Coordinates of C-alpha atoms and ligand atoms in Angstrom, one line a residue:
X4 CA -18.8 11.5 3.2
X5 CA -21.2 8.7 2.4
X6 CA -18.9 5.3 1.1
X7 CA -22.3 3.4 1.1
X8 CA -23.3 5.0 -2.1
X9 CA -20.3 3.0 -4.2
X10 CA -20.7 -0.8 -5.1
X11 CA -18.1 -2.5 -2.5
X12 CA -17.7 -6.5 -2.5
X13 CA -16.0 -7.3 1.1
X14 CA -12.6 -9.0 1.3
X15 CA -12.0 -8.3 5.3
X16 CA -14.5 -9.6 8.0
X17 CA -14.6 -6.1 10.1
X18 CA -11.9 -4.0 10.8
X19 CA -8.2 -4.4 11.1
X20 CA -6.5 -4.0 14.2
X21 CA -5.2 -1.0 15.5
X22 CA -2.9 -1.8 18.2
X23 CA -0.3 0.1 21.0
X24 CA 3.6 -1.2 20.2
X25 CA 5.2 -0.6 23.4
X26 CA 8.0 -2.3 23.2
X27 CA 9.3 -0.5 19.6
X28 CA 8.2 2.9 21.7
X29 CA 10.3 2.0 24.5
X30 CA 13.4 1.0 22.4
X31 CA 13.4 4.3 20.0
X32 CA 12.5 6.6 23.3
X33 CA 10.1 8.9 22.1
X34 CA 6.2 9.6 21.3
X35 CA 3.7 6.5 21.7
X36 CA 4.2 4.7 18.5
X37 CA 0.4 3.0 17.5
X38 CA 0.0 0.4 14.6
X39 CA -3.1 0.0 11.9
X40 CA -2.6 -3.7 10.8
X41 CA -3.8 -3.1 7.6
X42 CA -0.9 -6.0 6.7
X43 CA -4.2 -8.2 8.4
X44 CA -6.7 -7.4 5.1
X45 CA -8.3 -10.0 3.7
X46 CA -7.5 -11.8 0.3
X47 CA -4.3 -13.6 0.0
X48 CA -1.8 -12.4 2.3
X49 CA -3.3 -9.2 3.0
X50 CA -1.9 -6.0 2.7
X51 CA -3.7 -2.3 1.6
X52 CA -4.4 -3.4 -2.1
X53 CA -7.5 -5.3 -0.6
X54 CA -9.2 -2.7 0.3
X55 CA -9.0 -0.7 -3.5
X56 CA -10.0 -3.8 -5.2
X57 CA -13.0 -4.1 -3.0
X58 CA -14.4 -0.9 -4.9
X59 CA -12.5 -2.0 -8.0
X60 CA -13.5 -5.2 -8.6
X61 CA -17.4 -3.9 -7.7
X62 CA -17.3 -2.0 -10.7
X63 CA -15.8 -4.7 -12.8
X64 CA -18.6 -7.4 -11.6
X65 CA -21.0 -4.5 -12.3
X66 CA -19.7 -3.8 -15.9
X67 CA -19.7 -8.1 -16.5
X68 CA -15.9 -8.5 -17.1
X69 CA -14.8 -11.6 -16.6
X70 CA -11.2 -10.9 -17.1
X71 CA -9.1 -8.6 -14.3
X72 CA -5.7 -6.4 -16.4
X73 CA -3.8 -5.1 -14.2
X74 CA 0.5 -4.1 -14.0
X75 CA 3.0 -3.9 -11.2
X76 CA 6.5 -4.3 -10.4
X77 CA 8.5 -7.9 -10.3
X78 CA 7.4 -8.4 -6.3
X79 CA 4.1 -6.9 -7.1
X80 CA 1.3 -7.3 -4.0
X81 CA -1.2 -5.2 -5.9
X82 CA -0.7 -7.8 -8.7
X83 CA -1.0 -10.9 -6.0
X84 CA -4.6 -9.2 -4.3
X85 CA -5.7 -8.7 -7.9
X86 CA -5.0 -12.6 -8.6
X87 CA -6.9 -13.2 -5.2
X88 CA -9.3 -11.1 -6.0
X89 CA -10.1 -12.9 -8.8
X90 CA -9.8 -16.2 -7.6
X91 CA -12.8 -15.8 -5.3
X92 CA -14.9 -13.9 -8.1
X93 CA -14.0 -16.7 -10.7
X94 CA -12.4 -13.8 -13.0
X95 CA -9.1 -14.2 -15.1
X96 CA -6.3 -12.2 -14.5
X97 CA -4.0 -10.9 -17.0
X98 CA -0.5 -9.5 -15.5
X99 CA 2.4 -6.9 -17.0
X100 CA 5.2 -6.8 -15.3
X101 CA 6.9 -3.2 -15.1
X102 CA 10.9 -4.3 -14.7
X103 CA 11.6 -1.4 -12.9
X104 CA 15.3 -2.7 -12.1
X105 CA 16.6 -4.0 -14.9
X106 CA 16.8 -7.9 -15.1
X107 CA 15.1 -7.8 -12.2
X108 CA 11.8 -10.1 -13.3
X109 CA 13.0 -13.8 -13.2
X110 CA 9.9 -16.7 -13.8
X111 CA 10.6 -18.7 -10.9
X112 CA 11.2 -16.1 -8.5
X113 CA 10.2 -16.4 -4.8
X114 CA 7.6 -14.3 -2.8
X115 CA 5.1 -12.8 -4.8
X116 CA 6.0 -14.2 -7.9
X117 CA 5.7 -17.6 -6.9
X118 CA 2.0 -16.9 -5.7
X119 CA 1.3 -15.5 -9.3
X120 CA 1.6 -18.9 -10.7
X121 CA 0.1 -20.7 -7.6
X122 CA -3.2 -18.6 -8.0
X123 CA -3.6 -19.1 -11.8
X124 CA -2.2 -16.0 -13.5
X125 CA -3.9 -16.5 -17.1
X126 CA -1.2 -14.1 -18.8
X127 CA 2.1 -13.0 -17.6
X128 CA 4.9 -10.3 -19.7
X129 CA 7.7 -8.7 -18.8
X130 CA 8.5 -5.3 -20.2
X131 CA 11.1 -2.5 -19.5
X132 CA 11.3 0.5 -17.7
X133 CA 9.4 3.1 -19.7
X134 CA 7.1 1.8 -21.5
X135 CA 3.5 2.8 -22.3
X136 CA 1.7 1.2 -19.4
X137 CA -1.8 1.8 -20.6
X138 CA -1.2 0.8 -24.1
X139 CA 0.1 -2.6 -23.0
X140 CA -3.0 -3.2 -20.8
X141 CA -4.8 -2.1 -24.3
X142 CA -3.1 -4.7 -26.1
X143 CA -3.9 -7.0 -23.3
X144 CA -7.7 -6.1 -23.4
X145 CA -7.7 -6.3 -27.2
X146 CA -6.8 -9.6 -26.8
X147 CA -9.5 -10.4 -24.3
X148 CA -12.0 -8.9 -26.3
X149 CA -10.9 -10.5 -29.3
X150 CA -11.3 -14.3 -27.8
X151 CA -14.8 -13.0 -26.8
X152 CA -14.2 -12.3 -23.2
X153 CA -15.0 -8.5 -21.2
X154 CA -11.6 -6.9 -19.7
X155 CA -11.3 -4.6 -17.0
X156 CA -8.4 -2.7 -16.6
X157 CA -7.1 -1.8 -13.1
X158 CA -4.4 0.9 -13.4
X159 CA -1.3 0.1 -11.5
X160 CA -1.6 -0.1 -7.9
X161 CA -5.6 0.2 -8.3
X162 CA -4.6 4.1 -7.5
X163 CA -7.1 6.1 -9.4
X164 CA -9.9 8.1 -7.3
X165 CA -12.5 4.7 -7.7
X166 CA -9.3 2.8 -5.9
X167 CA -8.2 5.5 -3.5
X168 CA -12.0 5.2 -1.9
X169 CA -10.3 1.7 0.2
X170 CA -8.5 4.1 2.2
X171 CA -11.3 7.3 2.7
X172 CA -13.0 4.1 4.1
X173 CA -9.9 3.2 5.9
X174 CA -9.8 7.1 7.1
X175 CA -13.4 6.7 9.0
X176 CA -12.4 2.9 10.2
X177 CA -9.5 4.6 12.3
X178 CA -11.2 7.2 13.4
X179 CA -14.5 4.9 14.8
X180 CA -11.8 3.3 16.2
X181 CA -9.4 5.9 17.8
X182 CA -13.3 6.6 19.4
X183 CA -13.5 3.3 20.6
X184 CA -10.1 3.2 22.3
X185 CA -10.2 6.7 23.5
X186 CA -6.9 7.3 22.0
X187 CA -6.1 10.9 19.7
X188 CA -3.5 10.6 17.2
X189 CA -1.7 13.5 16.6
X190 CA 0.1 12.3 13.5
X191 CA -0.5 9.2 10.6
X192 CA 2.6 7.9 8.8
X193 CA 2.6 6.0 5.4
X194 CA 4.4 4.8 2.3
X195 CA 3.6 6.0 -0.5
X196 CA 4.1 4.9 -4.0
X197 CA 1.3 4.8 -6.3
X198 CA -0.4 7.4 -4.0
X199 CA -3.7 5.9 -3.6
X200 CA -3.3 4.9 -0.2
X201 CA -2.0 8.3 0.8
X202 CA -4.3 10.1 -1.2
X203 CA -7.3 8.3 -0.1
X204 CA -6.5 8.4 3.6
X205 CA -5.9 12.1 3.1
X206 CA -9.4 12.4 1.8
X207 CA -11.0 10.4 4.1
X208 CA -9.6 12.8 6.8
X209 CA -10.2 16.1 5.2
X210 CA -14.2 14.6 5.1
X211 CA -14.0 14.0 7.9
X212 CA -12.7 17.1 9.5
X213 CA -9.9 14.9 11.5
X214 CA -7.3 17.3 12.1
X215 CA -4.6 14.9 11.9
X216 CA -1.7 15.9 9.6
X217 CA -0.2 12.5 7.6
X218 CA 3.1 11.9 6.4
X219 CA 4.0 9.5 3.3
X220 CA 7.4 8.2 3.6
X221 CA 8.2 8.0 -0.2
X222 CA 9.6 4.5 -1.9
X223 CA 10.2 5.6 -5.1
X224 CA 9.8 8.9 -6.0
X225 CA 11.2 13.1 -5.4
X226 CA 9.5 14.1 -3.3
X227 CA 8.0 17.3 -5.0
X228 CA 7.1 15.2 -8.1
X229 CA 5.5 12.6 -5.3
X230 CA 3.4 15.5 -3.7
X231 CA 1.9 16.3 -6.8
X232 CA 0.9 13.3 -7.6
X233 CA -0.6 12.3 -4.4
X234 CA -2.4 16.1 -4.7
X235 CA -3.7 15.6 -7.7
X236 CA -5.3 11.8 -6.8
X237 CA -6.8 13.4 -3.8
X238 CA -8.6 16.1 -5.0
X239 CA -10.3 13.7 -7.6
X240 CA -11.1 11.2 -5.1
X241 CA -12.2 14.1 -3.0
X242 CA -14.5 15.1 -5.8
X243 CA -16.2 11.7 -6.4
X244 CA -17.0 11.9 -2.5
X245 CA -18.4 15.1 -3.4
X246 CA -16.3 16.6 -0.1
X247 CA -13.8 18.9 0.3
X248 CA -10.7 19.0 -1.6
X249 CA -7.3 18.7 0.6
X250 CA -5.0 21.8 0.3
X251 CA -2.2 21.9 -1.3
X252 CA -0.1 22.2 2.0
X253 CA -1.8 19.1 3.7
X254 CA 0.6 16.3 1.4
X255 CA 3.8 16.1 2.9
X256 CA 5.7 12.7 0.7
X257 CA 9.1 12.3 2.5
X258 CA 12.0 11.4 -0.2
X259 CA 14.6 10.5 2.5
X260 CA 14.2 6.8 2.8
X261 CA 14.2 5.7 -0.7
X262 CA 17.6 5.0 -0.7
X263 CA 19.6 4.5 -4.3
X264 CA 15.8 3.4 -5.5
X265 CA 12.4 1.7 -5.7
X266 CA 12.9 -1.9 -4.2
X267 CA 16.6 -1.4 -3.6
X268 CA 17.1 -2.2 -0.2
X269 CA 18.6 0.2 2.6
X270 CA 20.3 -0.5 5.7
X271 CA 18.2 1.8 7.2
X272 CA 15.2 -0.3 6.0
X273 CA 16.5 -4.0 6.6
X274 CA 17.5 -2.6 10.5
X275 CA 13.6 -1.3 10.9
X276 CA 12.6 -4.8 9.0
X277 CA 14.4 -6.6 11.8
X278 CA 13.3 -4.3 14.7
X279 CA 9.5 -5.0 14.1
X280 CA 9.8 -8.3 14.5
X281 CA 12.6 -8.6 16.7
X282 CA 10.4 -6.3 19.2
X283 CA 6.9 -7.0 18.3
X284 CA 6.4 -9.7 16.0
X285 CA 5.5 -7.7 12.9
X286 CA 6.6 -8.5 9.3
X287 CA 7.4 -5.2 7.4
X288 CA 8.4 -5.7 3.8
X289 CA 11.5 -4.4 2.5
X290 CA 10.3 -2.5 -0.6
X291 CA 7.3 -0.2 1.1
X292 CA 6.4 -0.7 5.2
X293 CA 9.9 -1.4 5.8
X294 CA 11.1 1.7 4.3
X295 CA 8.0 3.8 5.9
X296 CA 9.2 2.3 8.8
X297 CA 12.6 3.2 8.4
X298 CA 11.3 7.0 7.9
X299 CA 9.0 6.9 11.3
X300 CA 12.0 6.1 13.1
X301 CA 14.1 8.6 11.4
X302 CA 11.9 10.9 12.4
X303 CA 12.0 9.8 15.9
X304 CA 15.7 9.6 16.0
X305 CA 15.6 14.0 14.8
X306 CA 13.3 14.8 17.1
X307 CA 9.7 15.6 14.6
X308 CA 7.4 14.6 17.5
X309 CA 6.6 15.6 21.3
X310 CA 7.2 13.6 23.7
X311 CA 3.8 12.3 24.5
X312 CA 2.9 12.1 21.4
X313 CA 0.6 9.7 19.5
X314 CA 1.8 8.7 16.2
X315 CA -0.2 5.8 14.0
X316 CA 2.1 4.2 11.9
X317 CA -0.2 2.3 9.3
X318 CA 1.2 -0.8 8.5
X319 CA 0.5 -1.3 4.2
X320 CA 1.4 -5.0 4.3
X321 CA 4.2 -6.7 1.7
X322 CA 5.3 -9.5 4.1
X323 CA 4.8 -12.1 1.1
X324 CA 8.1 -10.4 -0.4
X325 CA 10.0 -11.3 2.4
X326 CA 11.7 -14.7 1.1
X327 CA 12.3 -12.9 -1.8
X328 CA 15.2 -10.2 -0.4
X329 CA 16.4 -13.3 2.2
X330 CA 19.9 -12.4 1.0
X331 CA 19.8 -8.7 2.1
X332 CA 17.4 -9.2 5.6
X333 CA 20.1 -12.0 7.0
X334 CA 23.4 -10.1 6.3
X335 CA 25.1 -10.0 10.1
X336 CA 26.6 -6.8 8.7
X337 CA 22.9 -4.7 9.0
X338 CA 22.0 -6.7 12.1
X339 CA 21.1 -3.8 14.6
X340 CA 21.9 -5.8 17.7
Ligands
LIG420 C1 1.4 -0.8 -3.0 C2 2.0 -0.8 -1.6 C3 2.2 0.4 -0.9 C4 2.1 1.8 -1.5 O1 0.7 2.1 -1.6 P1 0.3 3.1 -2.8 O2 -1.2 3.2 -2.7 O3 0.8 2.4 -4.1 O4 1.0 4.4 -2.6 C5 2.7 0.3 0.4 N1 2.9 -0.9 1.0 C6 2.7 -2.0 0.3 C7 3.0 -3.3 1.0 C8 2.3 -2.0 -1.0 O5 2.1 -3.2 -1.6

């Protein structure tokens, strides 16, 4: 696996930590619970959409766009990192909003929608559950084109193979660093939504000949129908390494913790929200690393790993969301202690 061959602009000054959490070990008693701070990235607030936009937004400089397309959900980070993104390249940015709860996109929303306006969002629509994603960003570019401008089109969550190349990079940047530390992982755990994180890591590993099974704790989707797609993404980011393709067997996408749906919150989620930082000072989110979270320790509580163990838990980012689930984080009725 060479990364150097693809056009990369850098958002992150080195690597993000990766760090022992004693205390949260301690307190679930069981295997030696590791973080990768990927919630650290560069760009606005950080989180794992910096490092698929690096590649991304290289190809869009290359091909002299000058205006960034991209769609997400109402709390969207992806759609944040592509405003911040663009910011520092002097792009536009063009957003659809995916209301994947109904009603659930309001203007002057909190969190990540408040940061959309702050960083200049050019264009901003709302449409329903359902629709044509890809036609709407055509309508969008149209539009672009039209006015005399050059679109690029980022597909949501920047997961297509181009995207998913952040996290083969982010596969050999843990491994340099489990090196460094002297520290083996015998298990990675992850959220996984629009599979290029999971997909890419996976990727990166198989390249790498790692040897370290992953797990993606699923916020959205069955978890079959989640497998394939995370399969499917890796074998074509797999190909445009030009390495080995991961099996079949090697995606394991946990449905367990997405609770009644994507973004709804859990108990089980807003106790692992308050845990982190309660324990170590880390900010989950509640719609991905807080649910991922929640699966780790599930995992934990049935008895998955060895004592002894090393597990990684890589930390996604989100914590921008944060004020905007206030209501459901404070309830004293989910307070764990
Ligand atoms: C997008 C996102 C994820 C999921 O990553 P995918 O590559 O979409 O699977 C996890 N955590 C956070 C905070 C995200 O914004």
């Amino acid at each position: 696996m060479n990364l150097a061959h693809f056009p990369r602009r850098r958002y992150t000054d080195g690597f993000t930590p990766l760090e022992p959490l004693p205390r949260l070990s301690a307190a679930l008693g069981g295997p030696d619970i590791w973080i990768k701070r990927d919630d650290l990235l560069g760009l606005a607030g950080g989180g794992n959409k910096t490092r698929k936009l690096e590649f991304l937004v290289a190809e869009a400089l290359h091909q002299g766009a000058d205006t960034l397309i991209t769609v997400g959900a109402p709390q969207s980070n992806h759609c944040r990192l592509t405003l911040a993104a663009a910011a520092k390249e002097g792009l536009k940015t063009r957003l659809i909003i995916e209301e994947r709860v109904p009603g659930s996109y309001a203007a002057d929303a909190l969190g990540n929608n408040l940061l959309f306006d702050l960083m200049g969002v050019a264009a901003i629509r709302a449409v329903p559950l359902g629709t044509d994603l890809a036609a709407e960003m055509a309508r969008d570019a149209d539009i672009v084109t039209a006015a005399g401008g050059r679109p690029y089109s980022i597909v949501g969550g920047g997961s297509n193979p181009l995207g998913a190349l952040g996290y083969a990079a982010c596969a050999a940047e843990i491994m340099a660093q489990s090196f460094d530390q002297a520290v083996a992982f015998d298990h990675i755990i992850v959220a996984s939504g629009s599979a290029g994180t999971h997909a890419g890591l996976l990727a990166g590993l198989v390249a790498l000949n790692a040897g370290i099974p992953v797990t993606g704790i699923n916020v959205r989707r069955p978890q079959a129908e989640q497998e394939g797609n995370v399969h499917r993404l890796a074998v074509a980011t797999a190909e445009l390494l030009g390495t080995p393709a991961p099996a079949r067997g090697d995606v394991v996408a946990l449905a367990d913790w997405v609770g009644p749906g994507y973004s709804l919150p859990t108990s089980e989620m807003v106790a692992a929200v308050r845990l982190l930082a309660r324990q170590e000072g880390v900010l989950l989110d509640p719609v991905y690393s807080g649910k991922a979270m929640a699966g780790l320790i599930g995992l934990v509580q049935r008895g998955t790993f060895k004592p002894g163990e090393r597990i990684l838990f890589l930390h996604t980012g989100g914590s921008p969301s944060l004020h905007a689930y206030a209501g459901n984080l404070r309830n004293p009725a989910y307070n764990p202690a």
